Short mmCIF file of C-alpha atoms in Angstrom, two decimals:
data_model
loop_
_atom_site.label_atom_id
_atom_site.label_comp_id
_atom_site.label_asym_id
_atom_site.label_seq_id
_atom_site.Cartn_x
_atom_site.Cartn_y
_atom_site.Cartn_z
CA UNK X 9 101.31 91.59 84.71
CA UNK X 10 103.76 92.78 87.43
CA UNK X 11 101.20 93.05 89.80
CA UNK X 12 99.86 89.68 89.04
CA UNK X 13 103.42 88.43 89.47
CA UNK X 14 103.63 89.79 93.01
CA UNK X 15 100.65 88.43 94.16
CA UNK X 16 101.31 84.85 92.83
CA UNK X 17 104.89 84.92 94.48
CA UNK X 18 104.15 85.89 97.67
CA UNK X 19 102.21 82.40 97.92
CA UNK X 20 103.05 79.34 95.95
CA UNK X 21 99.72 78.31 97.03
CA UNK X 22 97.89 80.89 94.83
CA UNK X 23 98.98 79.31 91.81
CA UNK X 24 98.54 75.75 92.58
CA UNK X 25 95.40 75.68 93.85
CA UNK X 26 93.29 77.26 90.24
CA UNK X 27 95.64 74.81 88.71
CA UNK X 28 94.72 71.99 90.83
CA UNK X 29 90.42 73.28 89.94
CA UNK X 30 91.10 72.85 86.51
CA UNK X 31 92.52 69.57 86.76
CA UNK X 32 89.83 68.53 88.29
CA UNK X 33 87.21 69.32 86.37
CA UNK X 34 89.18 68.42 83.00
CA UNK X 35 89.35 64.89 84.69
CA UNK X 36 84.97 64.82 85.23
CA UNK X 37 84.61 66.21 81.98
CA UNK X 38 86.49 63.58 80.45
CA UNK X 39 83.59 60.95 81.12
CA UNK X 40 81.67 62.87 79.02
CA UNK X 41 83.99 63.90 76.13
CA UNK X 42 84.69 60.35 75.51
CA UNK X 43 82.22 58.01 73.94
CA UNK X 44 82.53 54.90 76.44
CA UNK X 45 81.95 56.51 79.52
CA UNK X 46 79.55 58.82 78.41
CA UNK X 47 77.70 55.31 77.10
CA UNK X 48 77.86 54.00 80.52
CA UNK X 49 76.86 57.00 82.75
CA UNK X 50 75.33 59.14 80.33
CA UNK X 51 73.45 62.54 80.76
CA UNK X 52 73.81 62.55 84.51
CA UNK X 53 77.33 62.65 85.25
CA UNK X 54 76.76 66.35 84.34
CA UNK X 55 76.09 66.57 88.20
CA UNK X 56 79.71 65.53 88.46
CA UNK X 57 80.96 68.64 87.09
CA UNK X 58 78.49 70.80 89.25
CA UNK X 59 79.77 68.83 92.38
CA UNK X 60 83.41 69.25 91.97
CA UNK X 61 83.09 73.17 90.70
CA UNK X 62 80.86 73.07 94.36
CA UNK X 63 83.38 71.31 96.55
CA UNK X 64 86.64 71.74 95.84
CA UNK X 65 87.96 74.23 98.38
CA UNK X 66 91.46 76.06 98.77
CA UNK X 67 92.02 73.60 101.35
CA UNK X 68 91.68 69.60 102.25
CA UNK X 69 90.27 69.98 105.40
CA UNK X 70 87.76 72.74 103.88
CA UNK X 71 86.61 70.35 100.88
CA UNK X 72 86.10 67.05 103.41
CA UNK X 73 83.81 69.29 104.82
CA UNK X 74 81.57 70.64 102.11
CA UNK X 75 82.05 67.06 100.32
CA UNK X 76 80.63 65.49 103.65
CA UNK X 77 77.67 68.42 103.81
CA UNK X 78 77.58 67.29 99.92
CA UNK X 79 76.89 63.64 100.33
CA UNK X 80 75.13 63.65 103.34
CA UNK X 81 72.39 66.43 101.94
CA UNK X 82 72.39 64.44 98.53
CA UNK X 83 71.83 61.09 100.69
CA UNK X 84 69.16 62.17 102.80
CA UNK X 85 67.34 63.83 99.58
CA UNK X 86 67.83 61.19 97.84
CA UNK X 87 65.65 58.66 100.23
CA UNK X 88 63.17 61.43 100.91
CA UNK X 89 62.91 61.53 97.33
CA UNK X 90 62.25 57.95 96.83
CA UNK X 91 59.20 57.69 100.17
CA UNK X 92 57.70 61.04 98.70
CA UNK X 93 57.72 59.87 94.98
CA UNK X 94 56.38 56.15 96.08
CA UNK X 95 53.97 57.64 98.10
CA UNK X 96 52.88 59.93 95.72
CA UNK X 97 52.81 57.36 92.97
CA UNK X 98 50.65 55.44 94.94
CA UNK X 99 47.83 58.32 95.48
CA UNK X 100 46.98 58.46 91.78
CA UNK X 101 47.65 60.71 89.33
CA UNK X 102 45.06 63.32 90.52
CA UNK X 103 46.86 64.14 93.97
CA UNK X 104 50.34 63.08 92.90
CA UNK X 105 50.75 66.64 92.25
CA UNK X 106 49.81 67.73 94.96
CA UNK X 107 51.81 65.67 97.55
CA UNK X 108 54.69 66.68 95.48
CA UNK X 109 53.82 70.55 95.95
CA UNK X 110 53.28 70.10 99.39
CA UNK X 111 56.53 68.27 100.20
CA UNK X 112 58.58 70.51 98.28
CA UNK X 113 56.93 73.50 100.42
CA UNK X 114 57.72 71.22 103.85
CA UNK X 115 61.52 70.23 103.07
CA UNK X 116 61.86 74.32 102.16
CA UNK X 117 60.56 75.21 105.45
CA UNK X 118 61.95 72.71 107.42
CA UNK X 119 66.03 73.15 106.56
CA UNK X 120 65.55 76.73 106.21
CA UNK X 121 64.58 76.79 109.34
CA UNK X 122 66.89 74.25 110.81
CA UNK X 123 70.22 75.34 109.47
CA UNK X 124 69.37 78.89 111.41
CA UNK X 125 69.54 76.97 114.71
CA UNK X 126 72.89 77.93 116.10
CA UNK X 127 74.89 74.73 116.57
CA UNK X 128 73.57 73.48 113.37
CA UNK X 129 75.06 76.65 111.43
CA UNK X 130 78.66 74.24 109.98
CA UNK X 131 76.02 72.44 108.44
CA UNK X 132 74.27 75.00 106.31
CA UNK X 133 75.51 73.85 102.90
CA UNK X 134 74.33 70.34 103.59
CA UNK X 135 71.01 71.91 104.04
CA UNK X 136 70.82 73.88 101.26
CA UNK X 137 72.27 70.99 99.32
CA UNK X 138 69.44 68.73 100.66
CA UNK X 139 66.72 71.49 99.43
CA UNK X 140 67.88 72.20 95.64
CA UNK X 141 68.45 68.12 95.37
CA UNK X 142 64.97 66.98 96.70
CA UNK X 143 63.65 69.15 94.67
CA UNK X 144 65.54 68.00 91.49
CA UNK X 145 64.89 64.78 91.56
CA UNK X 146 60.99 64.85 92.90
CA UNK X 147 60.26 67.17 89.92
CA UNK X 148 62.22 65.32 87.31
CA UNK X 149 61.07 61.81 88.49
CA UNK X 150 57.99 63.25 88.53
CA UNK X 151 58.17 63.60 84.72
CA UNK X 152 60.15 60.70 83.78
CA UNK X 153 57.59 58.64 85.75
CA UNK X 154 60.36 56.85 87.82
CA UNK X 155 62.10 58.62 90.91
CA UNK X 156 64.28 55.78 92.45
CA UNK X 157 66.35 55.69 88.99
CA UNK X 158 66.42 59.18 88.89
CA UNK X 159 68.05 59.11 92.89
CA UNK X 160 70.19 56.46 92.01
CA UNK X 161 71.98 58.16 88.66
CA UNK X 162 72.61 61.40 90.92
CA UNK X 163 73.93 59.91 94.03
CA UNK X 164 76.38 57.96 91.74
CA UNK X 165 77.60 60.81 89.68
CA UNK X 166 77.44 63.21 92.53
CA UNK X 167 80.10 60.37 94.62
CA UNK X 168 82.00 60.48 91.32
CA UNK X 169 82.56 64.32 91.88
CA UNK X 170 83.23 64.18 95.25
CA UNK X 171 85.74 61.35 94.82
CA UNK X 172 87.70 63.48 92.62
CA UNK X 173 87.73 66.53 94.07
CA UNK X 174 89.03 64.96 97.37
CA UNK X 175 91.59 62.69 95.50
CA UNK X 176 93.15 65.58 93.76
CA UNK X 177 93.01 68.03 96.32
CA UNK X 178 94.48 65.94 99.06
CA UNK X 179 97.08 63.94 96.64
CA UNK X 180 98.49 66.55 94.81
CA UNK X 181 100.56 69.60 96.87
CA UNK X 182 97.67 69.39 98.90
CA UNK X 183 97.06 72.93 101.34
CA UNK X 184 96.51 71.78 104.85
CA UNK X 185 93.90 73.85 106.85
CA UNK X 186 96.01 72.95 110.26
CA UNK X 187 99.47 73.68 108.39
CA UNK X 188 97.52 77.66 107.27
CA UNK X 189 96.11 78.04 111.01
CA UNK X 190 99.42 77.25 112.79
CA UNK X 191 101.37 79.58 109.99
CA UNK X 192 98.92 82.29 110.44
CA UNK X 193 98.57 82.31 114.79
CA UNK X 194 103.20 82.42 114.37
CA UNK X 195 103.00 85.22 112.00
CA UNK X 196 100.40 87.13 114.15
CA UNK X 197 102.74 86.95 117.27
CA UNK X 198 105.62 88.69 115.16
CA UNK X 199 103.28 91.38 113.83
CA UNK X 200 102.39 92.35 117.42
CA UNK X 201 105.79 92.33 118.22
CA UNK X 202 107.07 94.73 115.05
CA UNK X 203 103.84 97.08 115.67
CA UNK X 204 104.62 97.57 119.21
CA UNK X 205 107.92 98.61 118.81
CA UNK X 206 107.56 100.63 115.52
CA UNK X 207 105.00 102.44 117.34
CA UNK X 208 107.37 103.00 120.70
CA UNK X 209 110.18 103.77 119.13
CA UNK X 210 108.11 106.95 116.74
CA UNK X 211 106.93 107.79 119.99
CA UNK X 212 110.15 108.52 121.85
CA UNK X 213 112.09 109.59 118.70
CA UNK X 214 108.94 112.07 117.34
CA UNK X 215 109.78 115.76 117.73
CA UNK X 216 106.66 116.92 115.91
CA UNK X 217 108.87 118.61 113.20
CA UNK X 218 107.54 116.59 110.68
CA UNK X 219 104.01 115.90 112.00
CA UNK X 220 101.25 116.26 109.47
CA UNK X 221 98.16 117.28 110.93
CA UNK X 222 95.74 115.08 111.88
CA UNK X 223 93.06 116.09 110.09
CA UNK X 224 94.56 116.23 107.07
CA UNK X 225 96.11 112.19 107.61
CA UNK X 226 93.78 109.80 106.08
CA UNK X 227 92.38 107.29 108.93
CA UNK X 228 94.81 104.10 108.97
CA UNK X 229 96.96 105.33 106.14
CA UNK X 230 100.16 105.84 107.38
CA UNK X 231 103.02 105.02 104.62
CA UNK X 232 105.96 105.41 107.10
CA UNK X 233 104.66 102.85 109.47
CA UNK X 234 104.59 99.35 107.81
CA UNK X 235 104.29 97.02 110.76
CA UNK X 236 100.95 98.64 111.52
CA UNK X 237 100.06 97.79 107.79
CA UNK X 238 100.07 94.33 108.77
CA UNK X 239 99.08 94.14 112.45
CA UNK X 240 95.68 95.97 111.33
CA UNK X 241 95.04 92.51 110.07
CA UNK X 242 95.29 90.82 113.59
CA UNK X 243 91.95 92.77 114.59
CA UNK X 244 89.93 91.14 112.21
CA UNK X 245 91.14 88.25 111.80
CA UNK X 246 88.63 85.78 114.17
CA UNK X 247 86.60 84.83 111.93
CA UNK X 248 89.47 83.42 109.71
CA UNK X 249 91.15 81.76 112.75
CA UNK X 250 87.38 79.98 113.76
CA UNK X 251 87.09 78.82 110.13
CA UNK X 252 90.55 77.61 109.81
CA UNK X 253 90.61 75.32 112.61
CA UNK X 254 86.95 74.17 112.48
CA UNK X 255 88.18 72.94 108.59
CA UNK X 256 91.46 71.46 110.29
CA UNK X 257 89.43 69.47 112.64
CA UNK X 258 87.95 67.73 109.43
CA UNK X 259 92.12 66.99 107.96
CA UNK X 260 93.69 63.38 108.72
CA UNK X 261 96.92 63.73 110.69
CA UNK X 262 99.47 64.78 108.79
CA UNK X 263 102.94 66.59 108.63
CA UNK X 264 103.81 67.27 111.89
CA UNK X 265 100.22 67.42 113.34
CA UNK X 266 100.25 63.28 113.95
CA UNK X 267 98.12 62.47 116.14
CA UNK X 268 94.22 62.62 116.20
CA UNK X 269 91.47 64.78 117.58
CA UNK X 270 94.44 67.74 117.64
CA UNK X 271 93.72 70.64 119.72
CA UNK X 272 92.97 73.14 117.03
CA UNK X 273 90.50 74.83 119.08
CA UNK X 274 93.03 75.91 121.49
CA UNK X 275 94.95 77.91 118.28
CA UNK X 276 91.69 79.83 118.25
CA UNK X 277 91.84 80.54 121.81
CA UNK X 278 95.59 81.95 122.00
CA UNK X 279 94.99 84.06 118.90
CA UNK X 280 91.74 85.69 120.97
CA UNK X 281 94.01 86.42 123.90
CA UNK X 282 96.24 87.84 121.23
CA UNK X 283 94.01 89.79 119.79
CA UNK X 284 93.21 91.76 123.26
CA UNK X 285 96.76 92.49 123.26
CA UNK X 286 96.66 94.10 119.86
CA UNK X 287 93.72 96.05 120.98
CA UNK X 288 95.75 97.80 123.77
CA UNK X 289 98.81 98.69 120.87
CA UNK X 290 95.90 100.18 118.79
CA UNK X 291 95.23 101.89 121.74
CA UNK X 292 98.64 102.91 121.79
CA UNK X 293 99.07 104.24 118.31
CA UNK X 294 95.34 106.01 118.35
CA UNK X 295 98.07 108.08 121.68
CA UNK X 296 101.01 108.24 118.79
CA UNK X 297 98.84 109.95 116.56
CA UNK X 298 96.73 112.38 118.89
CA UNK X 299 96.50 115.87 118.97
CA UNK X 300 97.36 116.26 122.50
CA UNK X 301 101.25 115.28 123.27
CA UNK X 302 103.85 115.33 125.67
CA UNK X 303 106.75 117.51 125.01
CA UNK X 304 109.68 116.40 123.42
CA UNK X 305 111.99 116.39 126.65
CA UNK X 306 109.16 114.57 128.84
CA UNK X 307 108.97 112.01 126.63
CA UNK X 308 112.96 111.76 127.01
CA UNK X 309 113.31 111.47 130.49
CA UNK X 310 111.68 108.11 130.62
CA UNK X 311 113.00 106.57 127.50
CA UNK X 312 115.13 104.45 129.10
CA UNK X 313 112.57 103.13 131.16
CA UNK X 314 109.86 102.71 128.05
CA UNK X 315 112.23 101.04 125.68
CA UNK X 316 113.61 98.71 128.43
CA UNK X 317 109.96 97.25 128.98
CA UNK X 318 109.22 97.55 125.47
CA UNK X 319 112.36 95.31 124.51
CA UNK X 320 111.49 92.62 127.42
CA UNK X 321 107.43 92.34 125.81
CA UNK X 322 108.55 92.01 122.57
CA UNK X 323 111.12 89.46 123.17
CA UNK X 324 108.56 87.41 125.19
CA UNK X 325 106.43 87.79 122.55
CA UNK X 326 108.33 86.49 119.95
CA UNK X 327 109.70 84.00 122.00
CA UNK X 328 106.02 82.70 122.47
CA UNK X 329 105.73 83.18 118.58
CA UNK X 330 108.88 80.93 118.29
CA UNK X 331 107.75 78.36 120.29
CA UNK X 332 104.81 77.54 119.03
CA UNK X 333 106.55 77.41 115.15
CA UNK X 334 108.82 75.32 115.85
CA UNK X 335 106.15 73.21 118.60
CA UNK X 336 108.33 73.26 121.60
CA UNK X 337 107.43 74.04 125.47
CA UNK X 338 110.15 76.30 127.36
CA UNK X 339 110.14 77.78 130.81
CA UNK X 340 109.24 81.27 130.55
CA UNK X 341 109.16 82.37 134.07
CA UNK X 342 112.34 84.22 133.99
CA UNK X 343 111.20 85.83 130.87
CA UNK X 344 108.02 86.93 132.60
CA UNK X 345 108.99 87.73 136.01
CA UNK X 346 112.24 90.35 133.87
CA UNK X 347 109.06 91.71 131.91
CA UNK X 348 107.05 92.48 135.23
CA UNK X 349 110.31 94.14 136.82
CA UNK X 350 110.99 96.40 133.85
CA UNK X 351 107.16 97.21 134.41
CA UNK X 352 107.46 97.98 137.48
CA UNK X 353 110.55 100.24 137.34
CA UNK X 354 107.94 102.18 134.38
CA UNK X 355 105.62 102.54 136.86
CA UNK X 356 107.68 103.79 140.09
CA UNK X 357 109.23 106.62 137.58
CA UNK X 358 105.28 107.48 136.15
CA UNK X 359 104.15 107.67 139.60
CA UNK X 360 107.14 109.54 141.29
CA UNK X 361 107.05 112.11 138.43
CA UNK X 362 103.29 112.70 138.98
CA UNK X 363 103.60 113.08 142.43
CA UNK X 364 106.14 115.70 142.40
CA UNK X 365 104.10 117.52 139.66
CA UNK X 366 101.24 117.61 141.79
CA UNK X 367 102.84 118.32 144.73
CA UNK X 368 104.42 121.23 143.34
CA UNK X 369 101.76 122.98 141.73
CA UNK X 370 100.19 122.56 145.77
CA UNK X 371 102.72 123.73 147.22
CA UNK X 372 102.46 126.60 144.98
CA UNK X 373 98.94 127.45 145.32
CA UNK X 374 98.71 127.02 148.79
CA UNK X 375 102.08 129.21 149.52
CA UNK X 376 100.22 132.06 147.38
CA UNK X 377 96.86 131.94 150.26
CA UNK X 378 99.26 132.53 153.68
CA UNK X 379 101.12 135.12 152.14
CA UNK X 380 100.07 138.00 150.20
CA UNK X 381 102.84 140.04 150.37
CA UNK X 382 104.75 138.02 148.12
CA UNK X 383 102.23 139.37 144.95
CA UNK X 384 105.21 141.10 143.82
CA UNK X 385 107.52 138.32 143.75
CA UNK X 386 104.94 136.17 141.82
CA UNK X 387 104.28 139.09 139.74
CA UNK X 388 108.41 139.54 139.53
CA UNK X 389 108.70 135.51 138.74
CA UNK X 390 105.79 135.56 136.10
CA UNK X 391 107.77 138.09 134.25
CA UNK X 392 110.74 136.24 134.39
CA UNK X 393 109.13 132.91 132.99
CA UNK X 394 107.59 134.95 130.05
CA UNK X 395 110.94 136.14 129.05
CA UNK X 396 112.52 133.17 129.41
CA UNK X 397 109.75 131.80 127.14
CA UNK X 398 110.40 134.77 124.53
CA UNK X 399 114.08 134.42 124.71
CA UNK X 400 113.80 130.62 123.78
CA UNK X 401 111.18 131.53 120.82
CA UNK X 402 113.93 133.82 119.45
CA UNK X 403 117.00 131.12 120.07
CA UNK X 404 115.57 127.87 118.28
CA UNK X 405 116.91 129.39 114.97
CA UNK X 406 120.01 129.20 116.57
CA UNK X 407 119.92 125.20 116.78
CA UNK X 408 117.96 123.34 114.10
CA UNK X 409 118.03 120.42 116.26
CA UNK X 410 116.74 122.44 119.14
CA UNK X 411 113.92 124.02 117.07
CA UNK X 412 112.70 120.33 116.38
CA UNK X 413 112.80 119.57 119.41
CA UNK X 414 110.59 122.75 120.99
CA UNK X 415 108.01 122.50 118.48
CA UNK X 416 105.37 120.12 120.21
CA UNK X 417 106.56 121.70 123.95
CA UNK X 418 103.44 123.02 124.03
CA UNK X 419 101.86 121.47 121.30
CA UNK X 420 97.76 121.53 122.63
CA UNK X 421 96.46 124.08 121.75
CA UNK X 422 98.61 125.74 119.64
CA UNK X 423 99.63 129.51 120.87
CA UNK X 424 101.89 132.01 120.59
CA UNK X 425 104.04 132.49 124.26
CA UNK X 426 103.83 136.74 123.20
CA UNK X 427 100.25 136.27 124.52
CA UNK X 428 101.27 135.51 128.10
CA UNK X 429 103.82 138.62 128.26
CA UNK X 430 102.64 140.58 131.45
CA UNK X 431 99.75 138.62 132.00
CA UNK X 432 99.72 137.69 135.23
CA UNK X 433 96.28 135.70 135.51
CA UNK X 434 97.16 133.36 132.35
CA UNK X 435 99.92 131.15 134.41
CA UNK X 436 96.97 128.63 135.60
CA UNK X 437 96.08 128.31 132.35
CA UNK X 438 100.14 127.51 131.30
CA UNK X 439 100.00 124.84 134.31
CA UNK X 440 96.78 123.63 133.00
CA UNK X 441 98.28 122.84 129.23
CA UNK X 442 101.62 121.54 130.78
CA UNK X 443 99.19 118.75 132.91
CA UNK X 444 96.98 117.91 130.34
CA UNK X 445 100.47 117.30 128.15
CA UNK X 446 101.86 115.21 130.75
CA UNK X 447 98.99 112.91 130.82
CA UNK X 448 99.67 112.23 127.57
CA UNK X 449 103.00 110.59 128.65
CA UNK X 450 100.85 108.97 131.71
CA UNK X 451 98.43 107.48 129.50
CA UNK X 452 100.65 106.01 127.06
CA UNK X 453 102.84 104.25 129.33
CA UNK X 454 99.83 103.06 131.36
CA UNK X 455 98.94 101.39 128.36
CA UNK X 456 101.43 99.86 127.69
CA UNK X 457 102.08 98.52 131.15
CA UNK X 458 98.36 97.09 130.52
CA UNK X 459 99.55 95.19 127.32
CA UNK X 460 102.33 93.51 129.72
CA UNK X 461 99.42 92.81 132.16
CA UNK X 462 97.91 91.18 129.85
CA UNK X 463 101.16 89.40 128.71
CA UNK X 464 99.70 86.62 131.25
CA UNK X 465 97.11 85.73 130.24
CA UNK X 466 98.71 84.86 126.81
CA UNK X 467 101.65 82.95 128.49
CA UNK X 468 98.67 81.04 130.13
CA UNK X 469 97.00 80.19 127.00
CA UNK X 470 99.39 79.09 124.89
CA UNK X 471 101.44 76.67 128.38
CA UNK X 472 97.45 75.40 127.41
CA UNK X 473 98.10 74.70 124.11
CA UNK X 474 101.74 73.45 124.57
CA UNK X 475 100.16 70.83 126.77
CA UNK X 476 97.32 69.34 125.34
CA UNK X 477 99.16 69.67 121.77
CA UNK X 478 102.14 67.64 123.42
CA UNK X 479 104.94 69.96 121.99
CA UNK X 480 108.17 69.18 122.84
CA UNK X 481 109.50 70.31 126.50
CA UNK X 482 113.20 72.68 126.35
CA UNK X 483 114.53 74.85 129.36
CA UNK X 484 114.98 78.44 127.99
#
C-alpha cells in the first residue's frame, strides 16, 4: 500500500485518469441499465462500451486521435458494408456468399497492407478498426438479412462512445498532450544538467579508496549516483517525445499554448539535439567508471579548469531549460561566448600538459642515444626513483588522507613498485602506464569540451523554437 501511495503521489495524474475511465464507462452503461434507453437503442449500444474502453486515452490530444481513426474506420466500413451487402443481395442467394467471402478476404489484404506504408503508419488503428467493423456488420447483416440497419445502429452507438469519451476526457481535469511534452523536454534539460555535474564532480573528488571493482558493479546500477538514475531516461526517450507531440498536434489551443498549428514538432527536434548531448555525458561516465584512470594528483591539477567549464555548461543549460518553462526568448550570447572561453582555457592547459609530457620523455630518449657514458647515471637515477617509490609505499600509513589519495597513482594494471627495484629495463614500461593514465585525463576532458561543442547546436535549436513558438523576448 506504501508503494502504491508513492506512485500515485508523484503524479496527480495517475489517479485521475482510471477515475476519469470508470466514469466513463459507468455513464455508457447507464443506457443499458435503464429501461428507456435501452428501449430506444437497444442491443447495439453494447458497441458503446467497446468504443469508449477503445478510445479513451491518458490524454485529450491522444483520444481525438484514436476517436478520429475510430469514426473514420467505422465510417468508411460502414458504406463499404452497405455497396458489398446490396451488391451481394442483388446476386442471389447462391453467390451472396461468396461475394461476401471474397470481400472480406480483399478489405483484409488491402489495409493490412496499406497501414504498413510508412506515412500512413498514425493511421494504423483506423485500419484495423475499418477491418474488424466491415467484417461485423457484412457477416451479421448477412444473417439478419438487412445490412444498412445493421450499419446504421453501429455508427450511432459507436458516435455515442466516442462522444463520451471525448466529453469527459477533455471536460473534466483534462491531461494535455502539449502541457506533458513541454513538462517532459524542461525536465530533460535539468537532468542533463544534474548528471553532468554529479558525474564531474565524482571525477575530480574520486581517490579510488572506495572504488568497487568493476566487474563486480552491476551495469547501470550505481546507488550513490542519482542524477544518472534519471538522465538514463533521456536516451530513450524519442519515441515518447514523437508520440507526445504528434498527439498534441491533434489538442485545441489551450492553457498557454493559444494559438493554432503550434510548433510541437520543433519540441521533438530540441530534445534530439539534447539527446546527442546526453550521449557525450554517457560517454563521460562509461570514463568515470573505467578501469584505466588518471592519478589522483593529475586529476587535481586541472580541477579548476574542469569545474569552471563544467559550471558555465550547466548554467547554460539550465538557463535554456528555464527558458523554455517559463516560454521566454533571452540573449544568450554572453552565456555562450563565457562557455567557449572556459573551453578554451581547458584546452590550452590539456594541450600544454601533453606537450611537455611528450617532450620530456624525447628529450629523454634521445639524450640516452648521444651519450653512453651516462649508463651509470641512468642506472644511478633508476635506483633513486625505485626508492623513492618504496619509501612512499611504506609512508601512506603515515597519512590516511595520503594513502587515499596514492591508491589509483598507478591504478592500470595493478602492481606492486618492489617489482621494479633494480630493474633497470622496466622504466619504459613505468612511462608507458603513466601515458596510458594520462590519457585518461585527456580523454575525459576532450569529451567534455565536445558536449560544449555541441552546446550550439542546442542554443540553435531551441532560438528555432523560441521563434516560431513566439515566446516572449527578455535580455539576460
Amino acid at each position: 500500500m506504501y508503494t502504491i501511495w508513492e506512485f500515485a503521489k508523484e503524479d496527480t495524474s495517475r489517479v485521475t485518469f482510471p477515475l476519469k475511465v470508470g466514469l466513463a464507462v459507468l455513464l455508457v452503461s447507464l443506457l443499458i441499465l435503464f429501461e428507456a434507453p435501452y428501449q430506444v437503442f437497444g442491443t447495439s449500444i453494447i458497441w458503446s462500451i467497446l468504443t469508449v474502453a477503445i478510445m479513451f486515452e491518458y490524454t485529450v490530444g491522444a483520444t481525438f486521435s484514436k476517436g478520429f481513426n475510430r469514426m473514420l474506420g467505422s465510417l468508411l466500413a460502414g458504406v463499404l458494408a452497405i455497396a458489398v451487402g446490396e451488391l451481394a443481395l442483388m446476386s442471389g442467394q447462391v453467390v451472396e456468399p461468396v461475394i461476401i467471402g471474397i470481400s472480406i478476404f480483399m478489405i483484409g489484404t488491402i489495409t493490412s497492407f496499406i497501414k504498413l506504408w510508412p506515412t500512413l503508419v498514425p493511421y494504423e488503428y483506423g485500419f484495423r478498426v475499418l477491418l474488424f467493423t466491415y467484417c461485423l456488420i457484412i457477416v451479421s447483416g448477412y444473417r439478419m438479412g438487412n445490412p444498412v440497419r445493421t450499419s446504421i445502429d453501429r455508427l450511432y452507438s459507436i458516435a455515442i462512445g466516442a462522444i463520451i469519451a471525448v466529453a469527459v476526457n477533455a471536460l473534466i481535469f483534462p491531461i494535455w498532450a502539449g502541457e506533458q511534452l513541454h513538462k517532459e523536454l524542461v525536465q530533460n534539460f535539468y537532468s542533463v544538467a544534474d548528471s553532468l555535474e554529479e558525474c564531474v564532480n565524482k571525477y575530480l573528488a574520486d581517490d579510488g579508496s572506495e572504488r568497487p571493482e568493476f566487474t563486480k558493479t552491476l551495469i547501470d546500477e550505481f546507488p550513490d549516483e542519482p542524477a544518472y538514475k534519471k538522465f538514463r531516461s533521456i536516451l530513450n526517450l524519442s519515441t515518447k517525445l514523437e508520440s507526445l507531440a504528434l498527439s498534441a498536434k491533434w489538442e485545441p489551443p489551450h492553457g498557454r499554448f493559444r494559438h493554432f498549428f503550434y510548433p510541437w514538432s520543433e519540441y521533438v527536434k530540441v530534445g534530439t539535439v539534447l539527446r546527442y548531448c546526453a550521449y557525450e555525458v554517457m560517454a563521460l561516465h562509461g570514463v568515470l567508471h573505467s578501469e584505466i584512470q588518471a592519478s589522483y594528483n593529475l586529476r587535481f591539477a586541472f580541477q579548476t579548469e574542469i569545474l569552471e567549464t563544467t559550471s558555465k555548461a550547466t548554467g547554460l543549460i539550465r538557463c535554456l531549460g528555464k527558458d523554455i518553462c517559463d516560454m521566454k526568448q533571452t540573449l544568450k550570447c554572453s552565456s555562450l561566448k563565457s562557455v567557449h572561453n572556459s573551453t578554451t582555457r581547458l584546452q590550452r592547459a590539456i594541450d600544454m600538459h601533453l606537450y611537455l609530457h611528450a617532450s620530456g620523455y624525447e628529450q629523454s630518449d634521445n639524450s640516452s642515444k648521444p651519450f653512453p657514458k651516462l649508463s651509470h647515471t641512468l642506472s644511478s637515477t633508476i635506483s633513486n626513483l625505485s626508492n623513492q617509490l618504496a619509501e612512499f609505499n611504506t609512508e601512506i600509513t603515515e597519512d590516511e588522507t595520503r594513502r587515499k589519495q596514492s591508491t589509483r597513482q598507478y591504478s592500470w594494471p595493478s602492481r606492486d613498485t618492489s617489482t621494479f627495484e633494480n630493474d633497470t629495463n622496466d622504466i619504459p614500461r613505468i612511462r608507458a602506464w603513466e601515458s596510458t593514465a594520462a590519457l585518461s585525463l585527456a580523454t575525459f576532458t576532450s569529451l567534455l569540451i565536445e558536449f560544449v561543442a555541441r552546446l550550439d547546436h542546442l542554443v540553435e535549436a531551441v532560438n528555432e523554437l523560441s521563434k516560431m513558438a513566439k515566446f516572449k523576448h527578455e535580455s539576460l
